[in-house]
mmCIF file of C-alpha atoms in Angstrom:
data_model
loop_
_atom_site.group_PDB
_atom_site.id
_atom_site.type_symbol
_atom_site.label_atom_id
_atom_site.label_comp_id
_atom_site.label_asym_id
_atom_site.label_seq_id
_atom_site.Cartn_x
_atom_site.Cartn_y
_atom_site.Cartn_z
ATOM 1 C CA TYR A 12 -57.900 9.972 79.636
ATOM 2 C CA SER A 13 -59.750 10.229 76.356
ATOM 3 C CA TRP A 14 -56.641 11.706 74.722
ATOM 4 C CA VAL A 15 -54.471 8.702 75.576
ATOM 5 C CA ILE A 16 -55.986 6.398 72.976
ATOM 6 C CA PRO A 17 -55.358 8.785 70.029
ATOM 7 C CA VAL A 18 -51.784 9.306 71.189
ATOM 8 C CA ILE A 19 -51.221 5.579 71.463
ATOM 9 C CA THR A 20 -52.789 5.117 68.049
ATOM 10 C CA ILE A 21 -50.564 7.762 66.494
ATOM 11 C CA ALA A 22 -47.474 6.283 68.147
ATOM 12 C CA PHE A 23 -48.465 2.859 66.930
ATOM 13 C CA VAL A 24 -48.920 4.125 63.385
ATOM 14 C CA ILE A 25 -45.579 5.902 63.505
ATOM 15 C CA ALA A 26 -43.881 2.782 64.813
ATOM 16 C CA VAL A 27 -45.455 0.725 62.072
ATOM 17 C CA LEU A 28 -44.365 3.244 59.464
ATOM 18 C CA VAL A 29 -40.864 3.312 60.890
ATOM 19 C CA ALA A 30 -40.752 -0.459 60.861
ATOM 20 C CA ILE A 31 -41.967 -0.556 57.297
ATOM 21 C CA TYR A 32 -39.422 2.111 56.326
ATOM 22 C CA VAL A 33 -36.600 0.222 58.046
ATOM 23 C CA TYR A 34 -37.727 -2.979 56.339
ATOM 24 C CA LEU A 35 -37.829 -1.279 52.953
ATOM 25 C CA VAL A 36 -34.458 0.345 53.517
ATOM 26 C CA ARG A 37 -32.898 -2.924 54.602
ATOM 27 C CA ARG A 38 -34.437 -4.705 51.646
ATOM 28 C CA GLU A 39 -33.151 -1.998 49.289
ATOM 29 C CA VAL A 40 -29.723 -2.124 50.889
ATOM 30 C CA LYS A 41 -29.739 -5.888 50.601
ATOM 31 C CA ARG A 42 -30.840 -5.656 46.962
ATOM 32 C CA ARG A 43 -28.246 -3.033 46.160
ATOM 33 C CA THR A 44 -25.600 -5.008 48.013
ATOM 34 C CA ALA A 45 -26.509 -8.075 46.005
ATOM 35 C CA ASP A 46 -26.482 -6.029 42.796
ATOM 36 C CA LEU A 47 -23.145 -4.551 43.755
ATOM 37 C CA LYS A 48 -21.737 -7.974 44.537
ATOM 38 C CA GLU A 49 -23.107 -9.304 41.250
ATOM 39 C CA SER A 50 -21.651 -6.340 39.394
ATOM 40 C CA GLU A 51 -18.343 -6.865 41.185
ATOM 41 C CA ASN A 52 -18.412 -10.563 40.279
ATOM 42 C CA ARG A 53 -19.107 -9.759 36.635
ATOM 43 C CA PHE A 54 -16.308 -7.207 36.654
ATOM 44 C CA ARG A 55 -13.895 -9.683 38.227
ATOM 45 C CA GLN A 56 -14.881 -12.387 35.749
ATOM 46 C CA MET A 57 -14.252 -9.991 32.922
ATOM 47 C CA ALA A 58 -11.026 -8.668 34.436
ATOM 48 C CA ASP A 59 -9.757 -12.184 35.105
ATOM 49 C CA ASN A 60 -10.345 -13.420 31.578
ATOM 50 C CA ILE A 61 -9.669 -10.461 29.308
ATOM 51 C CA ASN A 62 -6.204 -9.940 27.826
ATOM 52 C CA ALA A 63 -5.795 -6.573 29.531
ATOM 53 C CA VAL A 64 -4.991 -5.050 32.906
ATOM 54 C CA PHE A 65 -7.581 -3.062 34.848
ATOM 55 C CA TRP A 66 -6.100 -0.911 37.558
ATOM 56 C CA ILE A 67 -6.980 1.827 40.063
ATOM 57 C CA VAL A 68 -4.344 4.001 41.712
ATOM 58 C CA SER A 69 -4.311 7.012 44.012
ATOM 59 C CA ALA A 70 -4.064 10.493 42.541
ATOM 60 C CA ASP A 71 -0.355 10.672 43.347
ATOM 61 C CA TRP A 72 0.269 7.197 41.852
ATOM 62 C CA ASN A 73 1.865 6.030 45.100
ATOM 63 C CA GLU A 74 -0.811 3.486 45.999
ATOM 64 C CA VAL A 75 -2.347 0.692 43.951
ATOM 65 C CA VAL A 76 -5.981 0.328 44.995
ATOM 66 C CA TYR A 77 -6.737 -2.492 42.585
ATOM 67 C CA VAL A 78 -5.010 -4.381 39.786
ATOM 68 C CA SER A 79 -6.519 -7.245 37.810
ATOM 69 C CA PRO A 80 -4.825 -10.650 37.381
ATOM 70 C CA GLY A 81 -4.040 -9.727 33.774
ATOM 71 C CA TYR A 82 -1.035 -7.859 35.152
ATOM 72 C CA GLU A 83 0.709 -11.126 35.899
ATOM 73 C CA LYS A 84 0.043 -12.430 32.387
ATOM 74 C CA ILE A 85 1.106 -9.286 30.524
ATOM 75 C CA TRP A 86 3.885 -7.912 32.758
ATOM 76 C CA GLY A 87 5.054 -11.264 34.030
ATOM 77 C CA ASN A 88 5.141 -9.958 37.625
ATOM 78 C CA SER A 89 2.856 -10.822 40.544
ATOM 79 C CA THR A 90 0.046 -8.490 41.584
ATOM 80 C CA ALA A 91 1.369 -8.747 45.159
ATOM 81 C CA SER A 92 4.659 -7.184 44.066
ATOM 82 C CA LEU A 93 2.770 -4.259 42.534
ATOM 83 C CA TYR A 94 0.660 -3.700 45.651
ATOM 84 C CA HIS A 95 3.866 -3.720 47.686
ATOM 85 C CA SER A 96 5.749 -1.432 45.278
ATOM 86 C CA PRO A 97 3.181 0.619 43.289
ATOM 87 C CA LYS A 98 5.669 1.911 40.734
ATOM 88 C CA SER A 99 7.497 -1.339 40.120
ATOM 89 C CA TRP A 100 5.652 -1.681 36.804
ATOM 90 C CA LEU A 101 7.931 1.070 35.488
ATOM 91 C CA ASP A 102 10.944 -1.231 35.849
ATOM 92 C CA ASN A 103 9.820 -3.248 32.812
ATOM 93 C CA ILE A 104 9.403 -0.291 30.484
ATOM 94 C CA HIS A 105 11.852 -0.082 27.611
ATOM 95 C CA PRO A 106 14.566 2.531 28.312
ATOM 96 C CA ASP A 107 13.735 4.399 25.111
ATOM 97 C CA ASP A 108 10.082 4.809 26.207
ATOM 98 C CA LEU A 109 10.500 5.380 29.948
ATOM 99 C CA ALA A 110 10.943 9.161 29.801
ATOM 100 C CA GLN A 111 7.693 9.611 27.866
ATOM 101 C CA VAL A 112 5.726 7.412 30.299
ATOM 102 C CA GLU A 113 7.115 9.298 33.314
ATOM 103 C CA GLU A 114 6.140 12.549 31.635
ATOM 104 C CA ASP A 115 2.587 11.227 31.171
ATOM 105 C CA ILE A 116 2.412 10.278 34.840
ATOM 106 C CA ALA A 117 3.642 13.724 35.870
ATOM 107 C CA ALA A 118 0.951 15.289 33.702
ATOM 108 C CA LYS A 119 -1.685 13.402 35.706
ATOM 109 C CA THR A 120 -0.228 13.992 39.156
ATOM 110 C CA PRO A 121 -1.325 16.892 41.436
ATOM 111 C CA PRO A 122 -1.277 19.788 41.074
ATOM 112 C CA ARG A 123 -1.390 19.374 37.272
ATOM 113 C CA GLN A 124 -3.800 16.404 37.070
ATOM 114 C CA SER A 125 -4.218 16.818 33.354
ATOM 115 C CA GLY A 126 -2.502 15.904 30.117
ATOM 116 C CA PRO A 127 -2.963 13.374 27.354
ATOM 117 C CA ALA A 128 -3.520 9.654 27.715
ATOM 118 C CA PHE A 129 -0.483 7.437 27.809
ATOM 119 C CA HIS A 130 1.406 6.904 24.618
ATOM 120 C CA GLU A 131 2.034 3.406 23.353
ATOM 121 C CA TYR A 132 5.183 1.995 24.868
ATOM 122 C CA ARG A 133 7.216 -1.184 25.123
ATOM 123 C CA ILE A 134 7.920 -3.392 28.097
ATOM 124 C CA THR A 135 10.751 -5.907 28.376
ATOM 125 C CA HIS A 136 10.224 -9.263 30.053
ATOM 126 C CA THR A 137 12.805 -11.153 32.071
ATOM 127 C CA ASN A 138 13.436 -13.454 29.086
ATOM 128 C CA GLY A 139 14.273 -10.436 26.922
ATOM 129 C CA LYS A 140 11.044 -10.564 24.934
ATOM 130 C CA GLU A 141 9.417 -7.204 24.184
ATOM 131 C CA SER A 142 5.706 -6.396 24.163
ATOM 132 C CA TRP A 143 3.833 -3.302 23.064
ATOM 133 C CA ILE A 144 1.388 -1.816 25.590
ATOM 134 C CA SER A 145 -1.364 0.769 25.164
ATOM 135 C CA THR A 146 -2.564 2.436 28.381
ATOM 136 C CA HIS A 147 -5.476 4.804 28.942
ATOM 137 C CA ALA A 148 -6.068 6.562 32.276
ATOM 138 C CA TYR A 149 -9.308 8.179 33.439
ATOM 139 C CA PRO A 150 -9.688 10.503 36.459
ATOM 140 C CA VAL A 151 -12.079 9.576 39.307
ATOM 141 C CA PHE A 152 -13.567 12.603 41.125
ATOM 142 C CA ASP A 153 -14.731 12.960 44.740
ATOM 143 C CA ASN A 154 -17.793 14.863 45.913
ATOM 144 C CA GLU A 155 -15.878 18.126 45.704
ATOM 145 C CA GLY A 156 -14.947 17.556 42.090
ATOM 146 C CA LYS A 157 -11.302 16.815 42.834
ATOM 147 C CA VAL A 158 -9.369 13.926 41.360
ATOM 148 C CA TYR A 159 -8.628 11.421 44.080
ATOM 149 C CA ARG A 160 -7.962 8.346 41.968
ATOM 150 C CA TYR A 161 -7.147 7.196 38.472
ATOM 151 C CA ALA A 162 -8.664 4.173 36.822
ATOM 152 C CA GLY A 163 -7.239 2.725 33.675
ATOM 153 C CA ILE A 164 -6.756 -0.141 31.313
ATOM 154 C CA SER A 165 -3.527 -1.407 29.801
ATOM 155 C CA GLU A 166 -3.691 -3.685 26.766
ATOM 156 C CA ASP A 167 -1.126 -5.845 25.031
ATOM 157 C CA ILE A 168 -1.141 -4.563 21.442
ATOM 158 C CA THR A 169 1.973 -6.409 20.280
ATOM 159 C CA ALA A 170 0.228 -8.251 17.441
ATOM 160 C CA ARG A 171 -1.421 -5.087 16.182
ATOM 161 C CA LYS A 172 1.769 -3.057 16.518
ATOM 162 C CA LEU A 173 3.866 -5.625 14.668
ATOM 163 C CA ALA A 174 1.259 -5.690 11.913
ATOM 164 C CA GLU A 175 1.354 -1.885 11.731
ATOM 165 C CA LEU A 176 5.152 -1.885 11.598
ATOM 166 C CA ALA A 177 5.133 -4.569 8.887
ATOM 167 C CA LEU A 178 2.529 -2.587 6.961
ATOM 168 C CA ALA A 179 4.601 0.572 7.304
ATOM 169 C CA GLN A 180 7.675 -1.307 6.096
ATOM 170 C CA ASN A 181 5.729 -2.706 3.147
ATOM 171 C CA LYS A 182 4.520 0.788 2.348
ATOM 172 C CA VAL A 183 8.085 2.093 2.341
ATOM 173 C CA GLU A 184 9.206 -0.761 0.103
ATOM 174 C CA ILE A 185 6.298 -0.239 -2.296
ATOM 175 C CA GLU A 186 6.947 3.504 -2.434
ATOM 176 C CA THR A 187 10.636 2.803 -3.095
ATOM 177 C CA VAL A 188 9.722 0.508 -5.981
ATOM 178 C CA LEU A 189 7.161 2.949 -7.398
ATOM 179 C CA ASN A 190 9.605 5.834 -7.122
ATOM 180 C CA SER A 191 12.275 3.893 -8.997
ATOM 181 C CA ILE A 192 10.017 2.989 -11.944
ATOM 182 C CA SER A 193 10.311 5.365 -14.888
ATOM 183 C CA ASP A 194 6.895 4.400 -16.271
ATOM 184 C CA VAL A 195 3.836 6.294 -15.066
ATOM 185 C CA ILE A 196 1.662 4.300 -12.652
ATOM 186 C CA ILE A 197 -1.865 5.503 -11.905
ATOM 187 C CA TYR A 198 -4.389 3.986 -9.497
ATOM 188 C CA SER A 199 -8.050 5.048 -9.813
ATOM 189 C CA ASP A 200 -11.110 4.220 -7.726
ATOM 190 C CA LEU A 201 -14.397 2.803 -9.006
ATOM 191 C CA ASN A 202 -15.530 6.303 -9.983
ATOM 192 C CA ARG A 203 -12.402 6.572 -12.112
ATOM 193 C CA ASN A 204 -10.971 9.326 -9.931
ATOM 194 C CA ILE A 205 -7.209 9.237 -9.460
ATOM 195 C CA VAL A 206 -6.203 8.029 -5.999
ATOM 196 C CA LEU A 207 -2.432 8.032 -6.383
ATOM 197 C CA SER A 208 0.362 8.132 -8.937
ATOM 198 C CA ASN A 209 4.121 7.726 -8.801
ATOM 199 C CA PRO A 210 6.742 10.497 -9.329
ATOM 200 C CA ALA A 211 7.068 9.512 -13.003
ATOM 201 C CA MET A 212 3.716 11.239 -13.500
ATOM 202 C CA GLU A 213 5.325 14.629 -12.960
ATOM 203 C CA THR A 214 8.301 13.709 -15.153
ATOM 204 C CA THR A 215 6.124 12.497 -18.046
ATOM 205 C CA PHE A 216 2.927 14.537 -17.786
ATOM 206 C CA GLY A 217 4.075 17.545 -15.769
ATOM 207 C CA TYR A 218 1.459 17.010 -13.027
ATOM 208 C CA SER A 219 2.342 16.265 -9.411
ATOM 209 C CA SER A 220 0.528 13.514 -7.534
ATOM 210 C CA LYS A 221 -1.194 16.100 -5.324
ATOM 211 C CA GLU A 222 -2.494 17.990 -8.350
ATOM 212 C CA LEU A 223 -4.213 14.895 -9.725
ATOM 213 C CA ALA A 224 -5.489 13.319 -6.507
ATOM 214 C CA GLY A 225 -9.277 13.031 -6.655
ATOM 215 C CA LYS A 226 -9.484 14.271 -10.248
ATOM 216 C CA SER A 227 -10.634 12.541 -13.410
ATOM 217 C CA PRO A 228 -7.847 11.279 -15.707
ATOM 218 C CA GLU A 229 -9.662 12.868 -18.660
ATOM 219 C CA ILE A 230 -7.197 15.773 -18.593
ATOM 220 C CA LEU A 231 -4.427 13.312 -19.501
ATOM 221 C CA TYR A 232 -6.034 12.201 -22.767
ATOM 222 C CA ALA A 233 -5.319 13.984 -26.045
ATOM 223 C CA ASN A 234 -8.614 12.773 -27.545
ATOM 224 C CA GLU A 235 -11.919 12.719 -25.708
ATOM 225 C CA LYS A 236 -13.006 9.679 -27.749
ATOM 226 C CA ASP A 237 -10.127 7.653 -26.328
ATOM 227 C CA PHE A 238 -11.201 8.572 -22.811
ATOM 228 C CA GLN A 239 -14.787 7.514 -23.501
ATOM 229 C CA LEU A 240 -13.636 4.305 -25.192
ATOM 230 C CA GLN A 241 -11.646 3.362 -22.111
ATOM 231 C CA GLU A 242 -14.722 4.087 -20.006
ATOM 232 C CA GLN A 243 -16.658 1.489 -21.987
ATOM 233 C CA ARG A 244 -13.896 -1.048 -22.460
ATOM 234 C CA GLN A 245 -11.585 -1.027 -19.477
ATOM 235 C CA PHE A 246 -13.400 0.815 -16.682
ATOM 236 C CA ASP A 247 -16.739 -0.974 -17.001
ATOM 237 C CA LYS A 248 -17.067 -3.168 -13.900
ATOM 238 C CA SER A 249 -19.367 -5.563 -15.752
ATOM 239 C CA SER A 250 -16.854 -6.029 -18.568
ATOM 240 C CA ASP A 251 -15.070 -9.378 -18.811
ATOM 241 C CA ILE A 252 -11.834 -7.611 -19.744
ATOM 242 C CA LYS A 253 -9.433 -7.859 -16.806
ATOM 243 C CA SER A 254 -6.417 -6.304 -18.493
ATOM 244 C CA ALA A 255 -5.389 -4.942 -21.890
ATOM 245 C CA SER A 256 -2.474 -3.300 -23.689
ATOM 246 C CA TYR A 257 -2.836 -0.503 -26.217
ATOM 247 C CA GLU A 258 -1.301 2.719 -27.544
ATOM 248 C CA LEU A 259 -2.996 6.061 -26.943
ATOM 249 C CA SER A 260 -2.288 9.730 -27.475
ATOM 250 C CA TYR A 261 -1.815 11.639 -24.233
ATOM 251 C CA LYS A 262 -1.554 15.321 -23.420
ATOM 252 C CA ARG A 263 0.974 16.849 -21.061
ATOM 253 C CA LYS A 264 0.309 19.757 -18.749
ATOM 254 C CA ASP A 265 1.991 22.107 -21.232
ATOM 255 C CA GLY A 266 -0.329 20.898 -24.002
ATOM 256 C CA THR A 267 2.193 18.820 -25.946
ATOM 257 C CA ILE A 268 1.047 15.443 -27.256
ATOM 258 C CA PHE A 269 2.864 12.136 -27.007
ATOM 259 C CA ILE A 270 2.176 8.485 -27.712
ATOM 260 C CA GLY A 271 1.927 6.228 -24.671
ATOM 261 C CA ASP A 272 2.308 2.468 -24.608
ATOM 262 C CA THR A 273 -0.380 1.629 -22.037
ATOM 263 C CA PHE A 274 -1.279 -1.335 -19.876
ATOM 264 C CA GLY A 275 -4.542 -1.216 -17.916
ATOM 265 C CA ALA A 276 -5.948 -3.728 -15.434
ATOM 266 C CA LYS A 277 -8.694 -4.077 -12.855
ATOM 267 C CA VAL A 278 -7.767 -4.435 -9.182
ATOM 268 C CA PHE A 279 -9.684 -7.027 -7.147
ATOM 269 C CA ASP A 280 -10.126 -7.628 -3.426
ATOM 270 C CA GLY A 281 -9.870 -11.004 -1.725
ATOM 271 C CA ASP A 282 -13.460 -11.859 -2.695
ATOM 272 C CA GLY A 283 -12.909 -11.109 -6.369
ATOM 273 C CA ASN A 284 -14.759 -7.790 -6.347
ATOM 274 C CA THR A 285 -13.420 -4.944 -8.459
ATOM 275 C CA ILE A 286 -12.151 -2.201 -6.154
ATOM 276 C CA GLY A 287 -10.199 -0.021 -8.581
ATOM 277 C CA PHE A 288 -8.136 0.263 -11.723
ATOM 278 C CA ILE A 289 -4.425 0.530 -12.369
ATOM 279 C CA GLY A 290 -2.737 1.895 -15.455
ATOM 280 C CA VAL A 291 0.888 1.925 -16.581
ATOM 281 C CA VAL A 292 1.924 4.430 -19.262
ATOM 282 C CA ARG A 293 5.266 4.534 -21.027
ATOM 283 C CA ASP A 294 6.229 7.472 -23.231
ATOM 284 C CA VAL A 295 7.224 5.843 -26.535
ATOM 285 C CA THR A 296 7.663 9.086 -28.493
ATOM 286 C CA GLN A 297 11.381 8.526 -28.947
ATOM 287 C CA ARG A 298 10.801 4.933 -29.937
ATOM 288 C CA LYS A 299 8.230 6.016 -32.490
ATOM 289 C CA LEU A 300 10.681 8.528 -33.955
ATOM 290 C CA VAL A 301 13.340 5.826 -34.218
ATOM 291 C CA GLU A 302 10.854 3.432 -35.799
ATOM 292 C CA ALA A 303 9.838 6.094 -38.342
ATOM 293 C CA GLU A 304 13.481 6.810 -39.119
ATOM 294 C CA LEU A 305 14.186 3.101 -39.556
ATOM 295 C CA LEU A 306 11.168 2.826 -41.819
ATOM 296 C CA ASP A 307 12.486 5.694 -43.952
ATOM 297 C CA HIS A 308 15.886 4.017 -44.098
ATOM 298 C CA ARG A 309 14.272 0.748 -45.071
ATOM 299 C CA ASP A 310 12.274 2.404 -47.855
ATOM 300 C CA HIS A 311 15.407 4.193 -49.067
ATOM 301 C CA LEU A 312 17.385 0.951 -48.922
ATOM 302 C CA GLU A 313 14.731 -0.795 -50.967
ATOM 303 C CA GLU A 314 14.972 1.969 -53.573
ATOM 304 C CA LEU A 315 18.774 1.611 -53.662
ATOM 305 C CA VAL A 316 18.521 -2.161 -54.021
ATOM 306 C CA THR A 317 16.039 -1.736 -56.879
ATOM 307 C CA GLU A 318 18.302 0.758 -58.625
ATOM 308 C CA ARG A 319 21.414 -1.433 -58.172
ATOM 309 C CA THR A 320 19.528 -4.482 -59.368
ATOM 310 C CA ALA A 321 18.494 -2.628 -62.514
ATOM 311 C CA GLU A 322 22.075 -1.471 -63.078
ATOM 312 C CA LEU A 323 23.407 -5.027 -62.680
ATOM 313 C CA SER A 324 20.791 -6.315 -65.069
ATOM 314 C CA ASN A 325 21.879 -3.779 -67.672
ATOM 315 C CA LEU A 326 25.539 -4.686 -67.150
ATOM 316 C CA ASN A 327 24.749 -8.366 -67.537
ATOM 317 C CA ARG A 328 22.966 -7.693 -70.796
ATOM 318 C CA GLU A 329 25.892 -5.592 -72.077
ATOM 319 C CA LEU A 330 28.361 -8.339 -71.121
ATOM 320 C CA GLU A 331 26.274 -10.915 -72.913
ATOM 321 C CA ALA A 332 26.168 -8.724 -76.042
ATOM 322 C CA PHE A 333 29.922 -8.119 -75.870
ATOM 323 C CA SER A 334 30.632 -11.828 -75.448
ATOM 324 C CA TYR A 335 28.454 -12.660 -78.408
ATOM 325 C CA SER A 336 30.133 -9.977 -80.507
ATOM 326 C CA VAL A 337 33.632 -11.123 -79.560
ATOM 327 C CA SER A 338 32.882 -14.749 -80.190
ATOM 328 C CA HIS A 339 31.306 -13.916 -83.574
ATOM 329 C CA ASP A 340 34.128 -11.612 -84.673
ATOM 330 C CA LEU A 341 36.886 -14.041 -83.705
ATOM 331 C CA ARG A 342 35.283 -17.144 -85.135
ATOM 332 C CA ALA A 343 36.351 -16.589 -88.842
ATOM 333 C CA PRO A 344 40.044 -15.720 -88.148
ATOM 334 C CA LEU A 345 40.345 -18.672 -85.833
ATOM 335 C CA ARG A 346 38.983 -21.022 -88.449
ATOM 336 C CA ALA A 347 41.505 -19.661 -91.015
ATOM 337 C CA ILE A 348 44.377 -20.049 -88.584
ATOM 338 C CA ASN A 349 43.269 -23.541 -87.715
ATOM 339 C CA GLY A 350 43.037 -24.496 -91.373
ATOM 340 C CA PHE A 351 46.455 -23.044 -92.233
ATOM 341 C CA SER A 352 48.009 -24.834 -89.260
ATOM 342 C CA SER A 353 46.553 -28.131 -90.351
ATOM 343 C CA LEU A 354 47.791 -27.692 -93.954
ATOM 344 C CA LEU A 355 51.265 -26.679 -92.778
ATOM 345 C CA ASN A 356 51.422 -29.697 -90.547
ATOM 346 C CA GLU A 357 50.497 -32.033 -93.340
ATOM 347 C CA GLU A 358 52.942 -30.678 -96.001
ATOM 348 C CA ASN A 359 55.988 -29.952 -93.849
ATOM 349 C CA TYR A 360 55.622 -32.449 -91.023
ATOM 350 C CA ASP A 361 59.101 -33.927 -91.625
ATOM 351 C CA GLN A 362 60.763 -30.539 -91.526
ATOM 352 C CA LEU A 363 59.156 -29.332 -88.303
ATOM 353 C CA ASN A 364 61.013 -29.709 -84.987
ATOM 354 C CA ASN A 365 59.620 -29.718 -81.490
ATOM 355 C CA GLU A 366 59.908 -25.965 -81.176
#
């Protein structure tokens, strides 16, 4: 029986090892279970408090495996109703967006199981209020690499969407205003490269906005010195000059020169930092021609006035001379007549009648 003791010893060791293994496995399972429960609790806390809907559905979209409480807040329907009718969430989708959403679902349903993420769409609440929703779906694969579920998140993006729509509307309005202004408007970045310009640029300078985008405005100046002067005066970020008006010579694409009445100003952000420069140029060539013509007319008018004044002066002198001559020549005869009349009156007064 000498072999019995080693066998018992080996069996005992194996039993101990098995017990230790079972203990370690149970402890690991317990730890992992606790970790899983903790992870699940964290997920539920996040899902319960975030302004979004977490959901898991079957690959054919006919079963809702999980939906977070956010569904009730965003859709306005109970989660129980969705579990009972997995596609009831489609009932709230705006009629104009429903076809696109159904197409997205079809793209992720066997046998296709592919396609892009959901587009942004609108849902309508029972009170008639509309909300914008953004949904992203992600496939969940089984051990064989097949999609057996979809997990996703749906967010209420109404505030962002309304801001985007308002921004788009503002952009349209600004573009409408810029397009209706006949003066050239140029916006440059801090490196003085042209970012954008309005259609008047092509009308006045001959360049399209695309041609000038990203380029230096130096090609628009007739004189390089003017360009450098503006660099020092208007485009220096450290300069105290915020805006200025001046006249400069500009050069069109065809090489012709014109005078531009110019207004330049710095553009600031909300914190008062310079973020760019804006310039407004008006072609005043025609005005300059009219001003020059008026100046010529004024000079000519002054010459005419001087000539007429001289002529009138001469006439006045001639009239004065004539008056003096007439008065001098008539003075003696008038005295004789006056004397004769007086004598006649004295000697023949009694013989004179009223006639």
